[in-house]
mmCIF file with all atom_site columns, C-alpha atoms in Angstrom:
data_model
loop_
_atom_site.group_PDB
_atom_site.id
_atom_site.type_symbol
_atom_site.label_atom_id
_atom_site.label_alt_id
_atom_site.label_comp_id
_atom_site.label_asym_id
_atom_site.label_entity_id
_atom_site.label_seq_id
_atom_site.pdbx_PDB_ins_code
_atom_site.Cartn_x
_atom_site.Cartn_y
_atom_site.Cartn_z
_atom_site.occupancy
_atom_site.B_iso_or_equiv
_atom_site.pdbx_formal_charge
_atom_site.auth_seq_id
_atom_site.auth_comp_id
_atom_site.auth_asym_id
_atom_site.auth_atom_id
_atom_site.pdbx_PDB_model_num
ATOM 1   C CA . MET B 1 1   ? 7.941   16.385  -12.249 1.00 0.00 ? 1   MET B CA 1
ATOM 2   C CA . TYR B 1 2   ? 11.551  15.367  -12.796 1.00 0.00 ? 2   TYR B CA 1
ATOM 3   C CA . GLU B 1 3   ? 12.078  15.436  -9.018  1.00 0.00 ? 3   GLU B CA 1
ATOM 4   C CA . PHE B 1 4   ? 9.491   12.665  -8.654  1.00 0.00 ? 4   PHE B CA 1
ATOM 5   C CA . LEU B 1 5   ? 11.515  10.405  -10.925 1.00 0.00 ? 5   LEU B CA 1
ATOM 6   C CA . GLN B 1 6   ? 14.354  10.572  -8.397  1.00 0.00 ? 6   GLN B CA 1
ATOM 7   C CA . GLU B 1 7   ? 12.170  9.747   -5.386  1.00 0.00 ? 7   GLU B CA 1
ATOM 8   C CA . THR B 1 8   ? 12.681  6.340   -3.746  1.00 0.00 ? 8   THR B CA 1
ATOM 9   C CA . VAL B 1 9   ? 10.634  4.179   -1.422  1.00 0.00 ? 9   VAL B CA 1
ATOM 10  C CA . ASP B 1 10  ? 13.152  4.685   1.395   1.00 0.00 ? 10  ASP B CA 1
ATOM 11  C CA . ASN B 1 11  ? 12.372  8.410   1.639   1.00 0.00 ? 11  ASN B CA 1
ATOM 12  C CA . ASN B 1 12  ? 8.596   7.977   1.472   1.00 0.00 ? 12  ASN B CA 1
ATOM 13  C CA . MET B 1 13  ? 7.599   4.705   3.142   1.00 0.00 ? 13  MET B CA 1
ATOM 14  C CA . THR B 1 14  ? 5.943   4.246   6.507   1.00 0.00 ? 14  THR B CA 1
ATOM 15  C CA . ARG B 1 15  ? 8.203   2.465   8.971   1.00 0.00 ? 15  ARG B CA 1
ATOM 16  C CA . GLY B 1 16  ? 7.178   0.526   12.047  1.00 0.00 ? 16  GLY B CA 1
ATOM 17  C CA . VAL B 1 17  ? 4.261   -1.175  10.327  1.00 0.00 ? 17  VAL B CA 1
ATOM 18  C CA . ARG B 1 18  ? 2.032   -3.641  12.122  1.00 0.00 ? 18  ARG B CA 1
ATOM 19  C CA . SER B 1 19  ? 1.955   -7.148  10.750  1.00 0.00 ? 19  SER B CA 1
ATOM 20  C CA . VAL B 1 20  ? 0.013   -10.318 11.524  1.00 0.00 ? 20  VAL B CA 1
ATOM 21  C CA . ALA B 1 21  ? 1.014   -13.927 12.023  1.00 0.00 ? 21  ALA B CA 1
ATOM 22  C CA . PRO B 1 22  ? -0.361  -16.664 9.769   1.00 0.00 ? 22  PRO B CA 1
ATOM 23  C CA . GLU B 1 23  ? -2.155  -18.138 12.814  1.00 0.00 ? 23  GLU B CA 1
ATOM 24  C CA . THR B 1 24  ? -4.182  -14.965 13.428  1.00 0.00 ? 24  THR B CA 1
ATOM 25  C CA . THR B 1 25  ? -7.915  -15.657 13.216  1.00 0.00 ? 25  THR B CA 1
ATOM 26  C CA . VAL B 1 26  ? -10.337 -13.710 11.061  1.00 0.00 ? 26  VAL B CA 1
ATOM 27  C CA . SER B 1 27  ? -12.032 -12.597 14.272  1.00 0.00 ? 27  SER B CA 1
ATOM 28  C CA . ASP B 1 28  ? -8.788  -11.038 15.536  1.00 0.00 ? 28  ASP B CA 1
ATOM 29  C CA . LEU B 1 29  ? -8.051  -9.666  12.082  1.00 0.00 ? 29  LEU B CA 1
ATOM 30  C CA . TYR B 1 30  ? -11.424 -7.836  11.995  1.00 0.00 ? 30  TYR B CA 1
ATOM 31  C CA . ARG B 1 31  ? -10.661 -6.271  15.380  1.00 0.00 ? 31  ARG B CA 1
ATOM 32  C CA . MET B 1 32  ? -7.242  -5.157  14.128  1.00 0.00 ? 32  MET B CA 1
ATOM 33  C CA . PHE B 1 33  ? -8.722  -3.625  10.969  1.00 0.00 ? 33  PHE B CA 1
ATOM 34  C CA . ALA B 1 34  ? -11.169 -1.637  13.100  1.00 0.00 ? 34  ALA B CA 1
ATOM 35  C CA . ARG B 1 35  ? -8.575  -0.561  15.669  1.00 0.00 ? 35  ARG B CA 1
ATOM 36  C CA . ASP B 1 36  ? -5.788  0.428   13.269  1.00 0.00 ? 36  ASP B CA 1
ATOM 37  C CA . ASP B 1 37  ? -7.914  1.665   10.358  1.00 0.00 ? 37  ASP B CA 1
ATOM 38  C CA . TYR B 1 38  ? -5.687  -0.294  7.952   1.00 0.00 ? 38  TYR B CA 1
ATOM 39  C CA . ASP B 1 39  ? -6.788  -1.917  4.704   1.00 0.00 ? 39  ASP B CA 1
ATOM 40  C CA . ALA B 1 40  ? -4.133  -4.647  4.733   1.00 0.00 ? 40  ALA B CA 1
ATOM 41  C CA . TYR B 1 41  ? -1.376  -6.253  6.760   1.00 0.00 ? 41  TYR B CA 1
ATOM 42  C CA . PRO B 1 42  ? 1.828   -8.007  5.796   1.00 0.00 ? 42  PRO B CA 1
ATOM 43  C CA . VAL B 1 43  ? 1.847   -11.574 7.108   1.00 0.00 ? 43  VAL B CA 1
ATOM 44  C CA . VAL B 1 44  ? 5.110   -12.402 8.872   1.00 0.00 ? 44  VAL B CA 1
ATOM 45  C CA . ARG B 1 45  ? 6.474   -15.736 10.101  1.00 0.00 ? 45  ARG B CA 1
ATOM 46  C CA . ASP B 1 46  ? 9.890   -15.864 11.810  1.00 0.00 ? 46  ASP B CA 1
ATOM 47  C CA . ASP B 1 47  ? 10.577  -12.240 10.763  1.00 0.00 ? 47  ASP B CA 1
ATOM 48  C CA . VAL B 1 48  ? 10.036  -13.095 7.067   1.00 0.00 ? 48  VAL B CA 1
ATOM 49  C CA . VAL B 1 49  ? 7.161   -11.763 4.950   1.00 0.00 ? 49  VAL B CA 1
ATOM 50  C CA . VAL B 1 50  ? 5.176   -14.804 3.774   1.00 0.00 ? 50  VAL B CA 1
ATOM 51  C CA . GLY B 1 51  ? 1.986   -13.140 2.575   1.00 0.00 ? 51  GLY B CA 1
ATOM 52  C CA . PHE B 1 52  ? -0.324  -10.160 2.535   1.00 0.00 ? 52  PHE B CA 1
ATOM 53  C CA . VAL B 1 53  ? -3.904  -10.054 3.824   1.00 0.00 ? 53  VAL B CA 1
ATOM 54  C CA . THR B 1 54  ? -6.506  -7.428  2.923   1.00 0.00 ? 54  THR B CA 1
ATOM 55  C CA . LYS B 1 55  ? -10.025 -6.629  4.028   1.00 0.00 ? 55  LYS B CA 1
ATOM 56  C CA . LEU B 1 56  ? -11.258 -8.285  0.856   1.00 0.00 ? 56  LEU B CA 1
ATOM 57  C CA . ASP B 1 57  ? -9.340  -11.452 1.770   1.00 0.00 ? 57  ASP B CA 1
ATOM 58  C CA . ALA B 1 58  ? -11.042 -11.403 5.188   1.00 0.00 ? 58  ALA B CA 1
ATOM 59  C CA . LEU B 1 59  ? -14.432 -11.312 3.473   1.00 0.00 ? 59  LEU B CA 1
ATOM 60  C CA . LYS B 1 60  ? -13.528 -14.419 1.452   1.00 0.00 ? 60  LYS B CA 1
ATOM 61  C CA . ALA B 1 61  ? -14.108 -16.525 4.563   1.00 0.00 ? 61  ALA B CA 1
ATOM 62  C CA . PHE B 1 62  ? -17.829 -15.750 4.286   1.00 0.00 ? 62  PHE B CA 1
ATOM 63  C CA . ALA B 1 63  ? -18.304 -16.299 0.552   1.00 0.00 ? 63  ALA B CA 1
ATOM 64  C CA . PHE B 1 64  ? -20.642 -19.048 -0.580  1.00 0.00 ? 64  PHE B CA 1
ATOM 65  C CA . THR B 1 65  ? -19.009 -22.239 -1.787  1.00 0.00 ? 65  THR B CA 1
ATOM 66  C CA . SER B 1 66  ? -20.389 -25.101 -3.845  1.00 0.00 ? 66  SER B CA 1
ATOM 67  C CA . ASP B 1 67  ? -20.465 -27.410 -0.815  1.00 0.00 ? 67  ASP B CA 1
ATOM 68  C CA . GLN B 1 68  ? -21.810 -24.899 1.712   1.00 0.00 ? 68  GLN B CA 1
ATOM 69  C CA . MET B 1 69  ? -24.313 -22.258 0.673   1.00 0.00 ? 69  MET B CA 1
ATOM 70  C CA . LEU B 1 70  ? -24.484 -20.502 4.033   1.00 0.00 ? 70  LEU B CA 1
ATOM 71  C CA . PRO B 1 71  ? -21.229 -20.444 5.992   1.00 0.00 ? 71  PRO B CA 1
ATOM 72  C CA . HIS B 1 72  ? -21.592 -20.554 9.767   1.00 0.00 ? 72  HIS B CA 1
ATOM 73  C CA . TYR B 1 73  ? -20.481 -17.183 11.104  1.00 0.00 ? 73  TYR B CA 1
ATOM 74  C CA . ASP B 1 74  ? -18.776 -18.464 14.263  1.00 0.00 ? 74  ASP B CA 1
ATOM 75  C CA . ASP B 1 75  ? -16.940 -21.183 12.333  1.00 0.00 ? 75  ASP B CA 1
ATOM 76  C CA . ARG B 1 76  ? -15.710 -18.723 9.725   1.00 0.00 ? 76  ARG B CA 1
ATOM 77  C CA . MET B 1 77  ? -14.453 -16.257 12.362  1.00 0.00 ? 77  MET B CA 1
ATOM 78  C CA . GLY B 1 78  ? -12.006 -18.995 13.389  1.00 0.00 ? 78  GLY B CA 1
ATOM 79  C CA . THR B 1 79  ? -10.507 -19.159 9.891   1.00 0.00 ? 79  THR B CA 1
ATOM 80  C CA . THR B 1 80  ? -6.809  -18.321 10.046  1.00 0.00 ? 80  THR B CA 1
ATOM 81  C CA . VAL B 1 81  ? -4.958  -15.761 7.968   1.00 0.00 ? 81  VAL B CA 1
ATOM 82  C CA . ASP B 1 82  ? -2.846  -18.420 6.257   1.00 0.00 ? 82  ASP B CA 1
ATOM 83  C CA . GLU B 1 83  ? -6.069  -19.807 4.736   1.00 0.00 ? 83  GLU B CA 1
ATOM 84  C CA . ILE B 1 84  ? -7.097  -16.503 3.128   1.00 0.00 ? 84  ILE B CA 1
ATOM 85  C CA . MET B 1 85  ? -3.889  -14.501 2.575   1.00 0.00 ? 85  MET B CA 1
ATOM 86  C CA . SER B 1 86  ? -2.245  -13.854 -0.763  1.00 0.00 ? 86  SER B CA 1
ATOM 87  C CA . CYS B 1 87  ? 1.052   -15.728 -0.971  1.00 0.00 ? 87  CYS B CA 1
ATOM 88  C CA . ASP B 1 88  ? 2.094   -14.101 -4.245  1.00 0.00 ? 88  ASP B CA 1
ATOM 89  C CA . VAL B 1 89  ? 3.221   -10.858 -2.658  1.00 0.00 ? 89  VAL B CA 1
ATOM 90  C CA . ILE B 1 90  ? 4.433   -7.976  -4.763  1.00 0.00 ? 90  ILE B CA 1
ATOM 91  C CA . ALA B 1 91  ? 7.012   -6.294  -2.582  1.00 0.00 ? 91  ALA B CA 1
ATOM 92  C CA . VAL B 1 92  ? 9.648   -3.635  -3.168  1.00 0.00 ? 92  VAL B CA 1
ATOM 93  C CA . ASP B 1 93  ? 12.967  -2.745  -1.613  1.00 0.00 ? 93  ASP B CA 1
ATOM 94  C CA . PRO B 1 94  ? 13.883  0.680   -0.211  1.00 0.00 ? 94  PRO B CA 1
ATOM 95  C CA . ASP B 1 95  ? 15.854  1.651   -3.339  1.00 0.00 ? 95  ASP B CA 1
ATOM 96  C CA . THR B 1 96  ? 12.896  1.197   -5.681  1.00 0.00 ? 96  THR B CA 1
ATOM 97  C CA . ASN B 1 97  ? 11.875  4.385   -7.517  1.00 0.00 ? 97  ASN B CA 1
ATOM 98  C CA . LEU B 1 98  ? 8.387   5.672   -6.746  1.00 0.00 ? 98  LEU B CA 1
ATOM 99  C CA . GLN B 1 99  ? 7.599   5.681   -10.462 1.00 0.00 ? 99  GLN B CA 1
ATOM 100 C CA . ARG B 1 100 ? 8.049   1.888   -10.419 1.00 0.00 ? 100 ARG B CA 1
ATOM 101 C CA . VAL B 1 101 ? 5.853   1.628   -7.307  1.00 0.00 ? 101 VAL B CA 1
ATOM 102 C CA . LEU B 1 102 ? 3.190   3.674   -9.076  1.00 0.00 ? 102 LEU B CA 1
ATOM 103 C CA . GLN B 1 103 ? 3.355   1.364   -12.109 1.00 0.00 ? 103 GLN B CA 1
ATOM 104 C CA . LEU B 1 104 ? 2.969   -1.728  -9.908  1.00 0.00 ? 104 LEU B CA 1
ATOM 105 C CA . MET B 1 105 ? 0.044   -0.233  -8.006  1.00 0.00 ? 105 MET B CA 1
ATOM 106 C CA . VAL B 1 106 ? -1.806  0.696   -11.177 1.00 0.00 ? 106 VAL B CA 1
ATOM 107 C CA . ALA B 1 107 ? -1.073  -2.561  -13.014 1.00 0.00 ? 107 ALA B CA 1
ATOM 108 C CA . HIS B 1 108 ? -2.095  -4.776  -10.096 1.00 0.00 ? 108 HIS B CA 1
ATOM 109 C CA . ARG B 1 109 ? -4.725  -2.485  -8.526  1.00 0.00 ? 109 ARG B CA 1
ATOM 110 C CA . LEU B 1 110 ? -2.908  -2.386  -5.175  1.00 0.00 ? 110 LEU B CA 1
ATOM 111 C CA . LYS B 1 111 ? -3.337  0.093   -2.343  1.00 0.00 ? 111 LYS B CA 1
ATOM 112 C CA . SER B 1 112 ? 0.004   -0.641  -0.709  1.00 0.00 ? 112 SER B CA 1
ATOM 113 C CA . LEU B 1 113 ? 3.147   -2.715  -1.023  1.00 0.00 ? 113 LEU B CA 1
ATOM 114 C CA . PRO B 1 114 ? 5.357   -4.151  1.707   1.00 0.00 ? 114 PRO B CA 1
ATOM 115 C CA . VAL B 1 115 ? 8.935   -2.936  1.734   1.00 0.00 ? 115 VAL B CA 1
ATOM 116 C CA . ILE B 1 116 ? 11.419  -5.719  2.406   1.00 0.00 ? 116 ILE B CA 1
ATOM 117 C CA . ASP B 1 117 ? 15.163  -6.210  2.578   1.00 0.00 ? 117 ASP B CA 1
ATOM 118 C CA . LYS B 1 118 ? 17.142  -8.887  0.742   1.00 0.00 ? 118 LYS B CA 1
ATOM 119 C CA . TYR B 1 119 ? 16.265  -11.408 3.468   1.00 0.00 ? 119 TYR B CA 1
ATOM 120 C CA . HIS B 1 120 ? 12.521  -10.667 3.071   1.00 0.00 ? 120 HIS B CA 1
ATOM 121 C CA . HIS B 1 121 ? 12.381  -8.951  6.465   1.00 0.00 ? 121 HIS B CA 1
ATOM 122 C CA . LEU B 1 122 ? 9.668   -6.309  6.724   1.00 0.00 ? 122 LEU B CA 1
ATOM 123 C CA . LEU B 1 123 ? 11.060  -2.758  6.745   1.00 0.00 ? 123 LEU B CA 1
ATOM 124 C CA . GLY B 1 124 ? 7.857   -0.815  6.166   1.00 0.00 ? 124 GLY B CA 1
ATOM 125 C CA . ILE B 1 125 ? 5.035   -0.227  3.756   1.00 0.00 ? 125 ILE B CA 1
ATOM 126 C CA . ILE B 1 126 ? 4.517   2.150   0.843   1.00 0.00 ? 126 ILE B CA 1
ATOM 127 C CA . ALA B 1 127 ? 0.904   3.178   0.307   1.00 0.00 ? 127 ALA B CA 1
ATOM 128 C CA . ARG B 1 128 ? -0.917  5.133   -2.387  1.00 0.00 ? 128 ARG B CA 1
ATOM 129 C CA . GLU B 1 129 ? -1.118  8.080   -0.016  1.00 0.00 ? 129 GLU B CA 1
ATOM 130 C CA . ASP B 1 130 ? 2.691   8.101   0.296   1.00 0.00 ? 130 ASP B CA 1
ATOM 131 C CA . VAL B 1 131 ? 3.071   8.163   -3.483  1.00 0.00 ? 131 VAL B CA 1
ATOM 132 C CA . MET B 1 132 ? 0.433   10.892  -3.841  1.00 0.00 ? 132 MET B CA 1
ATOM 133 C CA . ARG B 1 133 ? 2.167   13.065  -1.214  1.00 0.00 ? 133 ARG B CA 1
ATOM 134 C CA . ALA B 1 134 ? 5.521   12.691  -2.985  1.00 0.00 ? 134 ALA B CA 1
ATOM 135 C CA . LEU B 1 135 ? 3.962   13.469  -6.346  1.00 0.00 ? 135 LEU B CA 1
ATOM 136 C CA . ALA B 1 136 ? 2.262   16.586  -4.977  1.00 0.00 ? 136 ALA B CA 1
ATOM 137 C CA . ARG B 1 137 ? 5.463   17.726  -3.272  1.00 0.00 ? 137 ARG B CA 1
ATOM 138 C CA . CYS B 1 138 ? 7.556   17.229  -6.405  1.00 0.00 ? 138 CYS B CA 1
ATOM 139 C CA . THR B 1 139 ? 5.152   18.796  -8.860  1.00 0.00 ? 139 THR B CA 1
ATOM 140 C CA . LYS B 1 140 ? 4.207   21.977  -7.059  1.00 0.00 ? 140 LYS B CA 1
ATOM 141 C CA . ARG B 1 141 ? 4.236   24.598  -9.727  1.00 0.00 ? 141 ARG B CA 1
ATOM 142 C CA . ARG B 1 142 ? 6.271   27.640  -9.019  1.00 0.00 ? 142 ARG B CA 1
ATOM 143 C CA . ALA B 1 143 ? 5.189   30.897  -10.555 1.00 0.00 ? 143 ALA B CA 1
ATOM 144 C CA . PRO B 1 144 ? 7.479   31.951  -13.382 1.00 0.00 ? 144 PRO B CA 1
ATOM 145 C CA . PRO B 1 145 ? 9.598   34.978  -12.644 1.00 0.00 ? 145 PRO B CA 1
ATOM 146 C CA . LEU B 1 146 ? 7.997   38.287  -13.542 1.00 0.00 ? 146 LEU B CA 1
ATOM 147 C CA . ALA B 1 147 ? 9.360   39.970  -16.616 1.00 0.00 ? 147 ALA B CA 1
ATOM 148 C CA . PRO B 1 148 ? 10.745  43.476  -16.152 1.00 0.00 ? 148 PRO B CA 1
ATOM 149 C CA . CYS B 1 149 ? 8.276   46.164  -17.205 1.00 0.00 ? 149 CYS B CA 1
ATOM 150 C CA . GLU B 1 150 ? 10.361  47.440  -20.094 1.00 0.00 ? 150 GLU B CA 1
ATOM 151 C CA . THR B 1 151 ? 10.274  44.092  -21.859 1.00 0.00 ? 151 THR B CA 1
ATOM 152 C CA . VAL B 1 152 ? 6.527   43.672  -21.649 1.00 0.00 ? 152 VAL B CA 1
ATOM 153 C CA . GLN B 1 153 ? 4.542   44.960  -24.586 1.00 0.00 ? 153 GLN B CA 1
ATOM 154 C CA . CYS B 1 154 ? 1.154   46.391  -23.937 1.00 0.00 ? 154 CYS B CA 1
ATOM 155 C CA . LEU B 1 155 ? -1.707  45.495  -26.177 1.00 0.00 ? 155 LEU B CA 1
ATOM 156 C CA . ARG B 1 156 ? -4.161  48.247  -26.912 1.00 0.00 ? 156 ARG B CA 1
ATOM 157 C CA . LEU B 1 157 ? -7.647  47.316  -27.718 1.00 0.00 ? 157 LEU B CA 1
ATOM 158 C CA . ALA B 1 158 ? -9.292  49.652  -30.135 1.00 0.00 ? 158 ALA B CA 1
#
C-alpha cells in the first residue's frame, strides 16, 4: 500500500486524449461519445482547457425548462458544448499524487480529471480505471516467506 502513496499522475495517466472545441454541437458530441466510448471530453480553445463536458451534460440540452416543456429535438441537437459544459474544471498536474486524485474523485463524484501543465494545456487524462490499476498493482499481496520446518511447532489434537 505504501507504494501507492508514491504513485503520481504522470506515471498513470492516459496521454493523447481527444478533446472537443466549445463550438462542437451536441449532435457531433453524441457521435463522438458513441465512436470513442468515452464518458467525457476536455473542452479546449486555443490549446487551453476551458471546460469539461460529460454525457450527463449532453443530456441537459433535452431537460424540461419552465419556458419550454418539450424541447424540440432538432433544435437541441444544435446546442453547442460551450452552452452545456462545466467551466469549473477540477484538473491536476502530472506531479499530483494518485492519493490526491482519489480524494478528488470521491469528494466530487468524478470519473476522470484532465491533466494540465502550468499554462493549462492538456497533457492527458487520469480516469478511475487508471487509479484502480495502480492501486491493484501496488497492493498485490506477496505470500510471506515460509518458516523453516524446525521452527514450526506442530499442534496435536487429542
